[in-house]
PDB file of C-alpha atoms in Angstrom:
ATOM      1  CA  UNK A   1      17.916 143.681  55.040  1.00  0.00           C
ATOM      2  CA  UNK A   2      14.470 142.920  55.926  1.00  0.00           C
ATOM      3  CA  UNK A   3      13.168 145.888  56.368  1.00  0.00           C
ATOM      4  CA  UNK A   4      13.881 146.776  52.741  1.00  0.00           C
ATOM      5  CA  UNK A   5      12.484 143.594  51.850  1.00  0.00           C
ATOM      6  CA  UNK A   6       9.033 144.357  53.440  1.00  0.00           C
ATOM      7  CA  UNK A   7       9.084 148.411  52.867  1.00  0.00           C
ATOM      8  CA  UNK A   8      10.292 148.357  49.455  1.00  0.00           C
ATOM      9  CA  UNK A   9       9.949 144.835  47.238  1.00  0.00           C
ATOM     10  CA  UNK A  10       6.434 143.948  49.379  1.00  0.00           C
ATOM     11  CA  UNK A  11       5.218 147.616  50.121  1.00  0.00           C
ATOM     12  CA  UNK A  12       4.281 146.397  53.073  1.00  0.00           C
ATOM     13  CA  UNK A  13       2.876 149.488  55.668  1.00  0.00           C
ATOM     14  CA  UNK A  14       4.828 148.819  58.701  1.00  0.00           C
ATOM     15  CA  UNK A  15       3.541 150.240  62.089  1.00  0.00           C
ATOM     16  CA  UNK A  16       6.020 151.891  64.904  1.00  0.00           C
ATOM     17  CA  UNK A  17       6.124 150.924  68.413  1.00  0.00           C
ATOM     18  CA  UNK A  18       3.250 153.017  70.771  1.00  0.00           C
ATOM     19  CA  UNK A  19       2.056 153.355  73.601  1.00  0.00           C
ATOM     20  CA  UNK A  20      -1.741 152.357  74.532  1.00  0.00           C
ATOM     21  CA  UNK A  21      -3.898 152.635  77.690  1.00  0.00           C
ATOM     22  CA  UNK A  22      -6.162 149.549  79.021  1.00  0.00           C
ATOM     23  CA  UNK A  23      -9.671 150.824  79.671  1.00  0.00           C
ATOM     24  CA  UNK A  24     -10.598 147.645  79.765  1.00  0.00           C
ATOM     25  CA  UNK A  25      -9.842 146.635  82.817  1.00  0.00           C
ATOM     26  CA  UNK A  26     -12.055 145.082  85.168  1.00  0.00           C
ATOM     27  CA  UNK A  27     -10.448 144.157  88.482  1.00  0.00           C
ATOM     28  CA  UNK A  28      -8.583 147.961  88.760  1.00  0.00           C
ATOM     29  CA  UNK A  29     -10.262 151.683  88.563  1.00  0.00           C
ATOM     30  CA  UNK A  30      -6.749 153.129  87.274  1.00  0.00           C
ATOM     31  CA  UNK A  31      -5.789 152.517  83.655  1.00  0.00           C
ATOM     32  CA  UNK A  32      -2.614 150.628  82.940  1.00  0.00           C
ATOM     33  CA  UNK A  33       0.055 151.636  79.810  1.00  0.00           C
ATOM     34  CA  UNK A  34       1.388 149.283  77.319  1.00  0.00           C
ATOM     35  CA  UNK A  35       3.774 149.586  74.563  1.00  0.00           C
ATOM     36  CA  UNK A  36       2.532 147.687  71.348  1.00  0.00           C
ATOM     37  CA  UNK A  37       5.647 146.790  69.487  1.00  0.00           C
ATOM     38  CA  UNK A  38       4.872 147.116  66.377  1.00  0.00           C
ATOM     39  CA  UNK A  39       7.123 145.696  62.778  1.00  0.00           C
ATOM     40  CA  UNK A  40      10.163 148.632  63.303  1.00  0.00           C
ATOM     41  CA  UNK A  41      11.875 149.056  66.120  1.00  0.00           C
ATOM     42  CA  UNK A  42      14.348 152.445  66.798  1.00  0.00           C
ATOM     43  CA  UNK A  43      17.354 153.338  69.469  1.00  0.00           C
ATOM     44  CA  UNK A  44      14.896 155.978  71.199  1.00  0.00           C
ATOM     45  CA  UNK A  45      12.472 155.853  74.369  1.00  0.00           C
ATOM     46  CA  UNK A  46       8.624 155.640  73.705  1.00  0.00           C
ATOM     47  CA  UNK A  47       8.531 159.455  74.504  1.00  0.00           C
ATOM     48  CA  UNK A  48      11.584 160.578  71.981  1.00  0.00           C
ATOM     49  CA  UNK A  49       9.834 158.546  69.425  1.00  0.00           C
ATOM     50  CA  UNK A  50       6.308 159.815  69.203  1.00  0.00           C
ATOM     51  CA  UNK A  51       7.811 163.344  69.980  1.00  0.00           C
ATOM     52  CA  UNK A  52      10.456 162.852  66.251  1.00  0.00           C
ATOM     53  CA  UNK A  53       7.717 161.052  64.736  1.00  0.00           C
ATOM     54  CA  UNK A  54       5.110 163.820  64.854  1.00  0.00           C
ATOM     55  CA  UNK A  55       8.011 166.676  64.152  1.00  0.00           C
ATOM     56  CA  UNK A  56       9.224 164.370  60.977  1.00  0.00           C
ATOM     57  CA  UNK A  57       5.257 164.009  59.733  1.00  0.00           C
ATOM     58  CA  UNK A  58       4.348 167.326  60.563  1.00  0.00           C
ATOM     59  CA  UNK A  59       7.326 168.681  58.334  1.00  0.00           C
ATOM     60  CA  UNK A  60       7.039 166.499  55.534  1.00  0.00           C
ATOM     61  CA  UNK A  61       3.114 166.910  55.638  1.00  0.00           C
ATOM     62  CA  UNK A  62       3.578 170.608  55.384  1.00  0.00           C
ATOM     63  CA  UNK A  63       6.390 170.729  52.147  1.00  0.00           C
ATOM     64  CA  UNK A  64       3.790 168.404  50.290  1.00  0.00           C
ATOM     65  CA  UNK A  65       1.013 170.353  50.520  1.00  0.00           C
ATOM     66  CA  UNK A  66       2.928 174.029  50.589  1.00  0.00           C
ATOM     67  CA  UNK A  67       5.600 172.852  47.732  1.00  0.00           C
ATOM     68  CA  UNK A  68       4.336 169.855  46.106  1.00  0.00           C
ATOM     69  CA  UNK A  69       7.730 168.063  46.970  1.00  0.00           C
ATOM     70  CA  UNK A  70       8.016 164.919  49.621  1.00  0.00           C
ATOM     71  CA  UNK A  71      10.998 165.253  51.563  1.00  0.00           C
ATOM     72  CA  UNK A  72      10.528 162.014  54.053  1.00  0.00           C
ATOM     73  CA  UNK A  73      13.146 159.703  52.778  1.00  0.00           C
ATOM     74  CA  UNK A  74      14.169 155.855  54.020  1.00  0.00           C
ATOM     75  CA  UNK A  75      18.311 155.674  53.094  1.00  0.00           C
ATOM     76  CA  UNK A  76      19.664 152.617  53.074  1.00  0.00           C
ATOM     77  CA  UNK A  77      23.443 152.480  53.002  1.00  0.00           C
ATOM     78  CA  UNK A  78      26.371 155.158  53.876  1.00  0.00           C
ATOM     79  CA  UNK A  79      29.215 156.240  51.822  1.00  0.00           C
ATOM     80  CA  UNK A  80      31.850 157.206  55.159  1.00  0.00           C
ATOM     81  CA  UNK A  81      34.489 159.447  52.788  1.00  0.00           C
ATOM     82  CA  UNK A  82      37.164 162.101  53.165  1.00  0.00           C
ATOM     83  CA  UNK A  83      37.395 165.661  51.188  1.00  0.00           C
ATOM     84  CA  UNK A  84      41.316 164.923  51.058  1.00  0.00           C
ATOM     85  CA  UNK A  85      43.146 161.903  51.607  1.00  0.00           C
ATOM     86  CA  UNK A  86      44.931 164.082  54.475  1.00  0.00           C
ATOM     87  CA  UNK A  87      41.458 165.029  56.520  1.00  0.00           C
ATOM     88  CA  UNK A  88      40.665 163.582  59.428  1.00  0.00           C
ATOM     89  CA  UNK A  89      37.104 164.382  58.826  1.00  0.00           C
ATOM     90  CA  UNK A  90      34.918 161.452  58.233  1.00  0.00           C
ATOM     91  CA  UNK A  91      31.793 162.531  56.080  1.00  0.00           C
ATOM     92  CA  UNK A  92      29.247 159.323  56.177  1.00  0.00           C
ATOM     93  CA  UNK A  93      26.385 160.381  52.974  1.00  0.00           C
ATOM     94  CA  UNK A  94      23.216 158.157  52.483  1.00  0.00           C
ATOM     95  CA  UNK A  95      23.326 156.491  49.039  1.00  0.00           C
ATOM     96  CA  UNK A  96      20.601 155.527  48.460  1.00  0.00           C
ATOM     97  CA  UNK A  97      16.932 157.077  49.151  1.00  0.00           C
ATOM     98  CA  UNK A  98      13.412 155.437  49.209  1.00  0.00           C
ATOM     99  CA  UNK A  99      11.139 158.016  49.514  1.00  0.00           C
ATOM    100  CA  UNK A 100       8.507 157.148  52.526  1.00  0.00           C
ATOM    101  CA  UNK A 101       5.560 158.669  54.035  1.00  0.00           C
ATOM    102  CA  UNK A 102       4.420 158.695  57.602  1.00  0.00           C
ATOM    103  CA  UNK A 103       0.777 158.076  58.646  1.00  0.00           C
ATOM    104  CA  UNK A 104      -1.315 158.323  62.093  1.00  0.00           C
ATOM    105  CA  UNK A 105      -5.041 157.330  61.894  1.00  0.00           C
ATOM    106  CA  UNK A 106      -5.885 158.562  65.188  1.00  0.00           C
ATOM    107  CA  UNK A 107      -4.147 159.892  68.302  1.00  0.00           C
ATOM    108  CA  UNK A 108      -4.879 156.453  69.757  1.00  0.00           C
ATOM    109  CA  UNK A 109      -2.978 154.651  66.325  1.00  0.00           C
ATOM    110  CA  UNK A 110       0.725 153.704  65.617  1.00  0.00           C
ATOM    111  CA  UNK A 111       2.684 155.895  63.399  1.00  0.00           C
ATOM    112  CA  UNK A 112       2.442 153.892  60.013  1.00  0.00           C
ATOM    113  CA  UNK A 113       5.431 154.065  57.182  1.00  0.00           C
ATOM    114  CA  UNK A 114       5.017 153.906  54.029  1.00  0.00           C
ATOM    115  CA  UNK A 115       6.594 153.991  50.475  1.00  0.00           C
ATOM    116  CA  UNK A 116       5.554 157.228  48.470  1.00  0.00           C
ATOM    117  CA  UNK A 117       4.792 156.949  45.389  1.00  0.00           C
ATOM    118  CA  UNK A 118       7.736 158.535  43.967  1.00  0.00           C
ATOM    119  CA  UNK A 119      10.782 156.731  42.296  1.00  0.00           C
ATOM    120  CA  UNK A 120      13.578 154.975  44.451  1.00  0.00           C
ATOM    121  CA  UNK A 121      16.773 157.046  43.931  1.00  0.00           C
ATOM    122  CA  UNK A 122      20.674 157.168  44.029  1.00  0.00           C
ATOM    123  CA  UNK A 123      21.178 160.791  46.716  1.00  0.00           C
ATOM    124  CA  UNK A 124      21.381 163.262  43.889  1.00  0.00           C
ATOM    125  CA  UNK A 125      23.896 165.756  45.933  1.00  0.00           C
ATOM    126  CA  UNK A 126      26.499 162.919  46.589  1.00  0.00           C
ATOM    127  CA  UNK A 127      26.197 161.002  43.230  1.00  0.00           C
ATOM    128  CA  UNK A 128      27.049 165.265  41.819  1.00  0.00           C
ATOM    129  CA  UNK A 129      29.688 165.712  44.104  1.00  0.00           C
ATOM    130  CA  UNK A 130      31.299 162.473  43.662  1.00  0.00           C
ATOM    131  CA  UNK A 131      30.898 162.908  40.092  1.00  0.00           C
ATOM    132  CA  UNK A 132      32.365 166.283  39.621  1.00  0.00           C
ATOM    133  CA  UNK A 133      34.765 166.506  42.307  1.00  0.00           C
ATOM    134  CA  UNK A 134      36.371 162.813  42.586  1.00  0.00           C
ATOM    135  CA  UNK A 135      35.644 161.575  39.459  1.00  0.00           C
ATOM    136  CA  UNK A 136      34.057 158.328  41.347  1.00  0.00           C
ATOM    137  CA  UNK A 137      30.906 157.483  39.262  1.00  0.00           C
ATOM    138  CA  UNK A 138      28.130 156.250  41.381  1.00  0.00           C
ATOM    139  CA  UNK A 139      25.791 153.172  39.470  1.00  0.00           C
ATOM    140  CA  UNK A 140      22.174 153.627  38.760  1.00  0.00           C
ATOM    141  CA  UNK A 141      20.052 151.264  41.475  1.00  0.00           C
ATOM    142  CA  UNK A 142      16.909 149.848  40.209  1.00  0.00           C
ATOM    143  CA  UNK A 143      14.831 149.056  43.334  1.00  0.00           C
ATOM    144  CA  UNK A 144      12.917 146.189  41.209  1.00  0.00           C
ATOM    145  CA  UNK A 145      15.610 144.624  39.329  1.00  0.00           C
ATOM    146  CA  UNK A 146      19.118 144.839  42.058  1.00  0.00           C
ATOM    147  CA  UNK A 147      19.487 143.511  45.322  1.00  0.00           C
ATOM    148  CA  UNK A 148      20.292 146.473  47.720  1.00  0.00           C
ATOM    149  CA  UNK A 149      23.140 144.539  49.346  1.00  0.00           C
ATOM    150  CA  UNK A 150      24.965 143.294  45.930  1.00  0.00           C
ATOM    151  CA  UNK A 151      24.574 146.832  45.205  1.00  0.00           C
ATOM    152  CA  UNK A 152      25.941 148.329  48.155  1.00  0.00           C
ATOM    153  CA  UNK A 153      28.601 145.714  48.300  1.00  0.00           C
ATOM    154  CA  UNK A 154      30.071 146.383  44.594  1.00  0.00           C
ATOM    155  CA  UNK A 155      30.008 150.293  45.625  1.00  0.00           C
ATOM    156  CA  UNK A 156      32.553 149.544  48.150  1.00  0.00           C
ATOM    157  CA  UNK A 157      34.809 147.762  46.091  1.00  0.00           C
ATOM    158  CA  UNK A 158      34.762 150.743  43.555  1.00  0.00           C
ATOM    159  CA  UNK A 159      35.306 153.052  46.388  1.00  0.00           C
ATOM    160  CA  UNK A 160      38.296 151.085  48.433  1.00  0.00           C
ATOM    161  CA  UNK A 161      41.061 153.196  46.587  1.00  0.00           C
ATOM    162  CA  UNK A 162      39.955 156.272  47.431  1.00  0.00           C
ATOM    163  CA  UNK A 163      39.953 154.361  51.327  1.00  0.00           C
ATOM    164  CA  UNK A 164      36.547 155.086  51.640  1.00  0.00           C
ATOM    165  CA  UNK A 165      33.814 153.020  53.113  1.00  0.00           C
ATOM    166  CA  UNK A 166      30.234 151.754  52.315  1.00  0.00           C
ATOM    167  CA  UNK A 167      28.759 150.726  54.954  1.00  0.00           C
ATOM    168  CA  UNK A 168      25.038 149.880  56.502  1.00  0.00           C
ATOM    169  CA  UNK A 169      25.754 151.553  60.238  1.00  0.00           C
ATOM    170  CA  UNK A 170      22.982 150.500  61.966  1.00  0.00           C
ATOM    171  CA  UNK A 171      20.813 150.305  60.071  1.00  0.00           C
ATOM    172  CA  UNK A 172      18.387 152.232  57.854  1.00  0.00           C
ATOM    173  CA  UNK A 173      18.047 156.348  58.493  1.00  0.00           C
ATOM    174  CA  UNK A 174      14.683 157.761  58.063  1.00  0.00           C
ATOM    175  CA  UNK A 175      15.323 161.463  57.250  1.00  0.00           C
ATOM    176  CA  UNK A 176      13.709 164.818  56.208  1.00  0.00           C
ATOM    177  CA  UNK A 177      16.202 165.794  52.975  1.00  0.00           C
ATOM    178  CA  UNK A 178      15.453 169.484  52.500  1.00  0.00           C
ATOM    179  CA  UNK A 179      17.855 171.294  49.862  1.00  0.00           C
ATOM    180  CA  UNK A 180      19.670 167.611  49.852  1.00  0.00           C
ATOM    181  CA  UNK A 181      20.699 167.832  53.547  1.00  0.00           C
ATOM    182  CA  UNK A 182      19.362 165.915  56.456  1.00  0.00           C
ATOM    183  CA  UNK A 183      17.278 168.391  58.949  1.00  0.00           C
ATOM    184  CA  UNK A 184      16.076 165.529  61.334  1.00  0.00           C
ATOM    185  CA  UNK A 185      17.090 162.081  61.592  1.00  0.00           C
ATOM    186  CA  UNK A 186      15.114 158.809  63.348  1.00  0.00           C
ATOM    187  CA  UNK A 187      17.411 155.910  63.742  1.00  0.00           C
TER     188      UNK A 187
END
């Protein structure tokens, strides 16, 4: 998991892909577009990017300074569970939650992520509801001290007979979690 290695244990800032013009150029009056790269790379165009990026900073830029509260959150793992053994639902929870913020300099800069400052935590709403409703107790995760994959992978073995699943999908989900439910999703 290397983004949690850089985003979490190095703090790293890590940019997003964007889009740039050349004025630069010499031989050609028209400008020419270029995508810089960046460190984190998503299943969306350029466009859809900038366009969730914005929406997802906006939002969490607006509960921080109306309510106090960040709600920008990096999960890392899914728990993929059932109500009752006899659903065919397939509920898939993030564990657990680093909470993030996103940065732009400039209108001409790269989106920039970056850890928050608060505390690294285990999703309150599923670690209740497993809890309370299944009985399944869900570990305390210290960011500093556990690896997130030795973590994630002794989760699934505790969650097997209830033929559930922990798994990493993708990849990381970065979310708004408002009330404890997703709102808007990057991934």
């Amino acid at each position: 998991m290397e983004l949690y290695r850089l985003l979490i244990l190095n703090e790293s800032a890590l940019e997003f892909p964007f889009p740039f013009e050349d004025d630069d150029n010499d031989y050609d009056d028209e400008t020419e577009s270029y995508i810089s790269l960046g460190d984190l790379q998503t299943n969306q165009t350029i466009k859809e990017q900038q366009k969730t990026l914005r929406n997802l900073r906006n939002k969490a830029k607006t509960a921080l300074e109306e309510q106090g509260v960040n709600i920008l959150y990096l999960s890392f793992g899914f728990l993929k569970w059932r109500e009752s053994p006899d659903s065919d639902r397939i509920i898939s929870s993030p564990i657990v939650l680093a909470p993030v913020s996103l940065m732009l300099e400039s209108l001409t800069s790269p989106f920039v992520l970056r850890m928050h400052e608060d505390e690294i935590v285990i999703n309150p709403t599923l670690k209740y509801k497993m809890e309370h409703e299944f009985g399944v107790i869900l570990p305390e995760f210290d960011a500093h001290e556990d690896s997130i994959t030795t973590y994630l992978d002794n989760l699934n073995k505790s969650v097997i007979k209830n033929k559930w699943e922990v798994t990493f999908e993708t990849g990381p989900k970065l979310a708004l979690l408002l009330e404890n439910k997703y709102v808007r999703r990057l991934g």
